[in-house]
PDB file of C-alpha atoms in Angstrom:
ATOM      1  CA  UNK M   1       2.172  -0.594  17.215  1.00  0.00           C
ATOM      2  CA  UNK M   2       0.642   1.370  14.334  1.00  0.00           C
ATOM      3  CA  UNK M   3      -2.392   3.569  14.620  1.00  0.00           C
ATOM      4  CA  UNK M   4      -4.354   5.474  11.962  1.00  0.00           C
ATOM      5  CA  UNK M   5      -4.168   9.255  11.938  1.00  0.00           C
ATOM      6  CA  UNK M   6      -5.886  11.554   9.447  1.00  0.00           C
ATOM      7  CA  UNK M   7      -4.842  15.182   9.429  1.00  0.00           C
ATOM      8  CA  UNK M   8      -4.589  15.441  13.213  1.00  0.00           C
ATOM      9  CA  UNK M   9      -7.726  13.453  13.993  1.00  0.00           C
ATOM     10  CA  UNK M  10      -7.956  10.748  16.632  1.00  0.00           C
ATOM     11  CA  UNK M  11      -7.786   7.110  15.443  1.00  0.00           C
ATOM     12  CA  UNK M  12     -11.561   6.789  15.844  1.00  0.00           C
ATOM     13  CA  UNK M  13     -12.187   9.939  13.817  1.00  0.00           C
ATOM     14  CA  UNK M  14      -9.596   8.836  11.259  1.00  0.00           C
ATOM     15  CA  UNK M  15     -11.425   5.586  10.604  1.00  0.00           C
ATOM     16  CA  UNK M  16     -14.515   7.452   9.420  1.00  0.00           C
ATOM     17  CA  UNK M  17     -12.857  10.560   7.917  1.00  0.00           C
ATOM     18  CA  UNK M  18     -14.137  11.583   4.482  1.00  0.00           C
ATOM     19  CA  UNK M  19     -11.991  14.468   3.335  1.00  0.00           C
ATOM     20  CA  UNK M  20     -13.175  14.755  -0.251  1.00  0.00           C
ATOM     21  CA  UNK M  21     -16.693  15.020  -1.688  1.00  0.00           C
ATOM     22  CA  UNK M  22     -18.401  11.793  -2.627  1.00  0.00           C
ATOM     23  CA  UNK M  23     -18.416  10.933  -6.361  1.00  0.00           C
ATOM     24  CA  UNK M  24     -21.479  11.947  -8.348  1.00  0.00           C
ATOM     25  CA  UNK M  25     -22.449   8.343  -9.172  1.00  0.00           C
ATOM     26  CA  UNK M  26     -22.815   5.585  -6.622  1.00  0.00           C
ATOM     27  CA  UNK M  27     -19.599   3.672  -6.105  1.00  0.00           C
ATOM     28  CA  UNK M  28     -19.538  -0.074  -6.786  1.00  0.00           C
ATOM     29  CA  UNK M  29     -17.056  -0.508  -3.943  1.00  0.00           C
ATOM     30  CA  UNK M  30     -13.637   0.528  -2.750  1.00  0.00           C
ATOM     31  CA  UNK M  31     -10.027  -0.034  -3.721  1.00  0.00           C
ATOM     32  CA  UNK M  32      -7.542   0.655  -0.920  1.00  0.00           C
ATOM     33  CA  UNK M  33      -3.924   1.252  -1.910  1.00  0.00           C
ATOM     34  CA  UNK M  34      -1.295   0.685   0.718  1.00  0.00           C
ATOM     35  CA  UNK M  35       1.556   3.233   0.398  1.00  0.00           C
ATOM     36  CA  UNK M  36       4.855   2.930   2.219  1.00  0.00           C
ATOM     37  CA  UNK M  37       8.404   1.751   2.364  1.00  0.00           C
ATOM     38  CA  UNK M  38       9.354  -1.896   2.819  1.00  0.00           C
ATOM     39  CA  UNK M  39       9.287  -2.523   6.584  1.00  0.00           C
ATOM     40  CA  UNK M  40       6.745   0.241   7.242  1.00  0.00           C
ATOM     41  CA  UNK M  41       4.165  -2.306   8.449  1.00  0.00           C
ATOM     42  CA  UNK M  42       1.841  -2.668   5.482  1.00  0.00           C
ATOM     43  CA  UNK M  43       1.635  -6.478   5.428  1.00  0.00           C
ATOM     44  CA  UNK M  44       1.524  -6.652   9.258  1.00  0.00           C
ATOM     45  CA  UNK M  45      -1.341  -4.144   9.293  1.00  0.00           C
ATOM     46  CA  UNK M  46      -3.322  -6.292   6.817  1.00  0.00           C
ATOM     47  CA  UNK M  47      -2.638  -9.426   8.889  1.00  0.00           C
ATOM     48  CA  UNK M  48      -3.746  -7.714  12.116  1.00  0.00           C
ATOM     49  CA  UNK M  49      -7.000  -6.661  10.437  1.00  0.00           C
ATOM     50  CA  UNK M  50      -7.568 -10.162   8.884  1.00  0.00           C
ATOM     51  CA  UNK M  51      -7.420  -8.717   5.356  1.00  0.00           C
ATOM     52  CA  UNK M  52      -5.975 -10.725   2.455  1.00  0.00           C
ATOM     53  CA  UNK M  53      -4.787  -8.098  -0.031  1.00  0.00           C
ATOM     54  CA  UNK M  54      -3.508  -8.458  -3.553  1.00  0.00           C
ATOM     55  CA  UNK M  55       0.190  -8.407  -2.730  1.00  0.00           C
ATOM     56  CA  UNK M  56       3.256  -7.909  -4.911  1.00  0.00           C
ATOM     57  CA  UNK M  57       5.290 -10.058  -2.472  1.00  0.00           C
ATOM     58  CA  UNK M  58       2.712 -12.872  -2.556  1.00  0.00           C
ATOM     59  CA  UNK M  59       2.635 -12.747  -6.350  1.00  0.00           C
ATOM     60  CA  UNK M  60       6.455 -12.950  -6.503  1.00  0.00           C
ATOM     61  CA  UNK M  61       6.247 -15.984  -4.207  1.00  0.00           C
ATOM     62  CA  UNK M  62       3.585 -17.614  -6.413  1.00  0.00           C
ATOM     63  CA  UNK M  63       5.338 -16.835  -9.726  1.00  0.00           C
ATOM     64  CA  UNK M  64       9.003 -17.264  -8.799  1.00  0.00           C
ATOM     65  CA  UNK M  65       8.988 -19.141  -5.462  1.00  0.00           C
ATOM     66  CA  UNK M  66      10.727 -16.110  -3.974  1.00  0.00           C
ATOM     67  CA  UNK M  67       9.112 -12.973  -2.483  1.00  0.00           C
ATOM     68  CA  UNK M  68      12.447 -11.180  -2.891  1.00  0.00           C
ATOM     69  CA  UNK M  69      12.701 -11.709  -6.665  1.00  0.00           C
ATOM     70  CA  UNK M  70      12.996  -8.224  -8.143  1.00  0.00           C
ATOM     71  CA  UNK M  71      13.983  -8.925 -11.768  1.00  0.00           C
ATOM     72  CA  UNK M  72      10.466  -9.114 -13.235  1.00  0.00           C
ATOM     73  CA  UNK M  73       8.713  -6.039 -11.845  1.00  0.00           C
ATOM     74  CA  UNK M  74       6.680  -5.356 -15.025  1.00  0.00           C
ATOM     75  CA  UNK M  75       5.443  -8.968 -15.061  1.00  0.00           C
ATOM     76  CA  UNK M  76       4.564  -8.874 -11.344  1.00  0.00           C
ATOM     77  CA  UNK M  77       2.625  -5.642 -11.594  1.00  0.00           C
ATOM     78  CA  UNK M  78       0.831  -6.411 -14.863  1.00  0.00           C
ATOM     79  CA  UNK M  79      -0.410  -9.645 -13.230  1.00  0.00           C
ATOM     80  CA  UNK M  80      -1.364  -7.772 -10.053  1.00  0.00           C
ATOM     81  CA  UNK M  81      -3.378  -5.236 -12.105  1.00  0.00           C
ATOM     82  CA  UNK M  82      -5.060  -8.120 -13.959  1.00  0.00           C
ATOM     83  CA  UNK M  83      -6.049  -9.671 -10.649  1.00  0.00           C
ATOM     84  CA  UNK M  84      -7.518  -6.389  -9.399  1.00  0.00           C
ATOM     85  CA  UNK M  85      -9.366  -5.961 -12.705  1.00  0.00           C
ATOM     86  CA  UNK M  86     -10.862  -9.447 -12.273  1.00  0.00           C
ATOM     87  CA  UNK M  87     -12.041  -8.519  -8.773  1.00  0.00           C
ATOM     88  CA  UNK M  88     -13.608  -5.291 -10.087  1.00  0.00           C
ATOM     89  CA  UNK M  89     -15.364  -7.123 -12.928  1.00  0.00           C
ATOM     90  CA  UNK M  90     -16.659  -9.576 -10.318  1.00  0.00           C
ATOM     91  CA  UNK M  91     -17.892  -6.537  -8.329  1.00  0.00           C
ATOM     92  CA  UNK M  92     -15.998  -7.410  -5.179  1.00  0.00           C
ATOM     93  CA  UNK M  93     -16.905  -4.577  -2.764  1.00  0.00           C
ATOM     94  CA  UNK M  94     -13.551  -4.230  -0.933  1.00  0.00           C
ATOM     95  CA  UNK M  95     -10.198  -4.548  -2.658  1.00  0.00           C
ATOM     96  CA  UNK M  96      -6.777  -4.004  -1.134  1.00  0.00           C
ATOM     97  CA  UNK M  97      -3.404  -3.644  -2.894  1.00  0.00           C
ATOM     98  CA  UNK M  98      -0.302  -4.266  -0.789  1.00  0.00           C
ATOM     99  CA  UNK M  99       2.672  -2.777  -2.615  1.00  0.00           C
ATOM    100  CA  UNK M 100       4.967   0.165  -1.962  1.00  0.00           C
ATOM    101  CA  UNK M 101       3.122   2.551  -4.348  1.00  0.00           C
ATOM    102  CA  UNK M 102       5.741   5.212  -3.575  1.00  0.00           C
ATOM    103  CA  UNK M 103       4.920   7.930  -6.114  1.00  0.00           C
ATOM    104  CA  UNK M 104       1.841   9.469  -7.756  1.00  0.00           C
ATOM    105  CA  UNK M 105       3.086   7.857 -10.997  1.00  0.00           C
ATOM    106  CA  UNK M 106       3.163   4.412  -9.319  1.00  0.00           C
ATOM    107  CA  UNK M 107      -0.372   4.951  -7.999  1.00  0.00           C
ATOM    108  CA  UNK M 108      -1.906   6.442 -11.149  1.00  0.00           C
ATOM    109  CA  UNK M 109      -2.682   3.169 -12.981  1.00  0.00           C
ATOM    110  CA  UNK M 110      -4.356   1.668  -9.882  1.00  0.00           C
ATOM    111  CA  UNK M 111      -6.484   4.784  -9.391  1.00  0.00           C
ATOM    112  CA  UNK M 112      -7.432   4.945 -13.077  1.00  0.00           C
ATOM    113  CA  UNK M 113      -8.347   1.243 -13.158  1.00  0.00           C
ATOM    114  CA  UNK M 114     -10.518   1.551 -10.067  1.00  0.00           C
ATOM    115  CA  UNK M 115     -12.281   4.687 -11.306  1.00  0.00           C
ATOM    116  CA  UNK M 116     -12.793   3.213 -14.793  1.00  0.00           C
ATOM    117  CA  UNK M 117     -14.807   0.442 -13.088  1.00  0.00           C
ATOM    118  CA  UNK M 118     -16.755   2.858 -10.885  1.00  0.00           C
ATOM    119  CA  UNK M 119     -14.844   2.240  -7.648  1.00  0.00           C
ATOM    120  CA  UNK M 120     -13.885   4.671  -4.933  1.00  0.00           C
ATOM    121  CA  UNK M 121     -10.145   4.805  -4.152  1.00  0.00           C
ATOM    122  CA  UNK M 122      -8.640   5.246  -0.713  1.00  0.00           C
ATOM    123  CA  UNK M 123      -5.027   5.560   0.368  1.00  0.00           C
ATOM    124  CA  UNK M 124      -3.557   3.818   3.401  1.00  0.00           C
ATOM    125  CA  UNK M 125      -0.301   5.724   3.957  1.00  0.00           C
ATOM    126  CA  UNK M 126       2.317   4.213   6.262  1.00  0.00           C
ATOM    127  CA  UNK M 127       4.200   7.300   7.390  1.00  0.00           C
ATOM    128  CA  UNK M 128       7.039   5.486   9.135  1.00  0.00           C
ATOM    129  CA  UNK M 129      10.562   6.930   9.455  1.00  0.00           C
ATOM    130  CA  UNK M 130      13.208   5.298   7.266  1.00  0.00           C
ATOM    131  CA  UNK M 131      15.322   4.440  10.325  1.00  0.00           C
ATOM    132  CA  UNK M 132      12.422   2.452  11.828  1.00  0.00           C
ATOM    133  CA  UNK M 133      11.963   0.582   8.518  1.00  0.00           C
ATOM    134  CA  UNK M 134      15.693  -0.191   8.361  1.00  0.00           C
ATOM    135  CA  UNK M 135      15.703  -1.474  11.944  1.00  0.00           C
ATOM    136  CA  UNK M 136      12.699  -3.717  11.263  1.00  0.00           C
ATOM    137  CA  UNK M 137      14.512  -5.129   8.211  1.00  0.00           C
ATOM    138  CA  UNK M 138      17.517  -6.037  10.328  1.00  0.00           C
ATOM    139  CA  UNK M 139      15.204  -8.202  12.472  1.00  0.00           C
ATOM    140  CA  UNK M 140      13.530 -10.123   9.645  1.00  0.00           C
ATOM    141  CA  UNK M 141      14.752 -12.608   7.099  1.00  0.00           C
ATOM    142  CA  UNK M 142      13.820 -10.615   4.015  1.00  0.00           C
ATOM    143  CA  UNK M 143      16.142  -7.634   3.717  1.00  0.00           C
ATOM    144  CA  UNK M 144      16.081  -4.884   1.120  1.00  0.00           C
ATOM    145  CA  UNK M 145      19.636  -3.474   0.910  1.00  0.00           C
ATOM    146  CA  UNK M 146      20.074  -0.188   2.802  1.00  0.00           C
ATOM    147  CA  UNK M 147      21.142   1.786  -0.299  1.00  0.00           C
ATOM    148  CA  UNK M 148      17.961   0.644  -2.118  1.00  0.00           C
ATOM    149  CA  UNK M 149      15.849   1.555   0.936  1.00  0.00           C
ATOM    150  CA  UNK M 150      17.384   5.041   0.997  1.00  0.00           C
ATOM    151  CA  UNK M 151      16.693   5.449  -2.735  1.00  0.00           C
ATOM    152  CA  UNK M 152      13.092   4.343  -2.204  1.00  0.00           C
ATOM    153  CA  UNK M 153      12.708   6.747   0.736  1.00  0.00           C
ATOM    154  CA  UNK M 154      13.895   9.641  -1.441  1.00  0.00           C
ATOM    155  CA  UNK M 155      11.157   8.768  -3.991  1.00  0.00           C
ATOM    156  CA  UNK M 156       8.331   8.347  -1.449  1.00  0.00           C
ATOM    157  CA  UNK M 157       5.634  11.037  -1.827  1.00  0.00           C
ATOM    158  CA  UNK M 158       2.671  11.202   0.525  1.00  0.00           C
ATOM    159  CA  UNK M 159      -0.654  10.576  -1.222  1.00  0.00           C
ATOM    160  CA  UNK M 160      -2.784  13.606  -2.084  1.00  0.00           C
ATOM    161  CA  UNK M 161      -6.505  13.973  -2.744  1.00  0.00           C
ATOM    162  CA  UNK M 162      -5.641  15.514  -6.124  1.00  0.00           C
ATOM    163  CA  UNK M 163      -4.522  12.066  -7.246  1.00  0.00           C
ATOM    164  CA  UNK M 164      -8.096  10.835  -6.961  1.00  0.00           C
ATOM    165  CA  UNK M 165      -8.278   9.503  -3.399  1.00  0.00           C
ATOM    166  CA  UNK M 166     -11.589  10.018  -1.586  1.00  0.00           C
ATOM    167  CA  UNK M 167     -10.015   9.199   1.790  1.00  0.00           C
ATOM    168  CA  UNK M 168      -6.438   8.974   3.039  1.00  0.00           C
ATOM    169  CA  UNK M 169      -5.694   7.219   6.314  1.00  0.00           C
ATOM    170  CA  UNK M 170      -2.227   7.785   7.760  1.00  0.00           C
ATOM    171  CA  UNK M 171      -0.668   5.038   9.870  1.00  0.00           C
ATOM    172  CA  UNK M 172       2.261   6.022  12.104  1.00  0.00           C
ATOM    173  CA  UNK M 173       4.372   4.257  14.680  1.00  0.00           C
ATOM    174  CA  UNK M 174       3.702   5.110  18.270  1.00  0.00           C
ATOM    175  CA  UNK M 175       6.301   7.390  19.838  1.00  0.00           C
ATOM    176  CA  UNK M 176       7.723   4.555  21.986  1.00  0.00           C
ATOM    177  CA  UNK M 177       8.611   2.436  18.938  1.00  0.00           C
ATOM    178  CA  UNK M 178       9.961   5.378  16.971  1.00  0.00           C
ATOM    179  CA  UNK M 179      12.240   6.282  19.902  1.00  0.00           C
ATOM    180  CA  UNK M 180      13.370   2.679  20.332  1.00  0.00           C
ATOM    181  CA  UNK M 181      13.988   2.206  16.578  1.00  0.00           C
TER     182      UNK M 181
END
């Protein structure tokens, strides 16, 4: 089971934590970027909270009939950005992006797009050990090869407020699952 944690706060405190000052102008809404390795629980978290995010896996399924298709990353993400832009133009108040977003470089274009349209940006960081992600992958049909997972884990950088986030919620596995994984 995953629970939100923000800088040592309880889950209840984490849900309302504002760690950076509010922007000078009123925000039109919020863009929430999921950040984490495959198997860290991003999509499951969205399902549990009845949220339908813009998802790179869903887009791969729609475009190529295969959520595992990795050959057309630029095409997938340019379409995903276009979809977010359409939501921002339509002034949708809450927008979620379900992708790995491993590095500040990966997150920069999302943050810039949101801010260009007057939106607040929050990070939803799935801080889940690589071994837990690997174990979860072994139990599901869609498997990212272990060498690729290890490469991705070496690139993963925790989000920072300096990137432009107004709030960062950290989701971790409970001790019991981490010990079992």
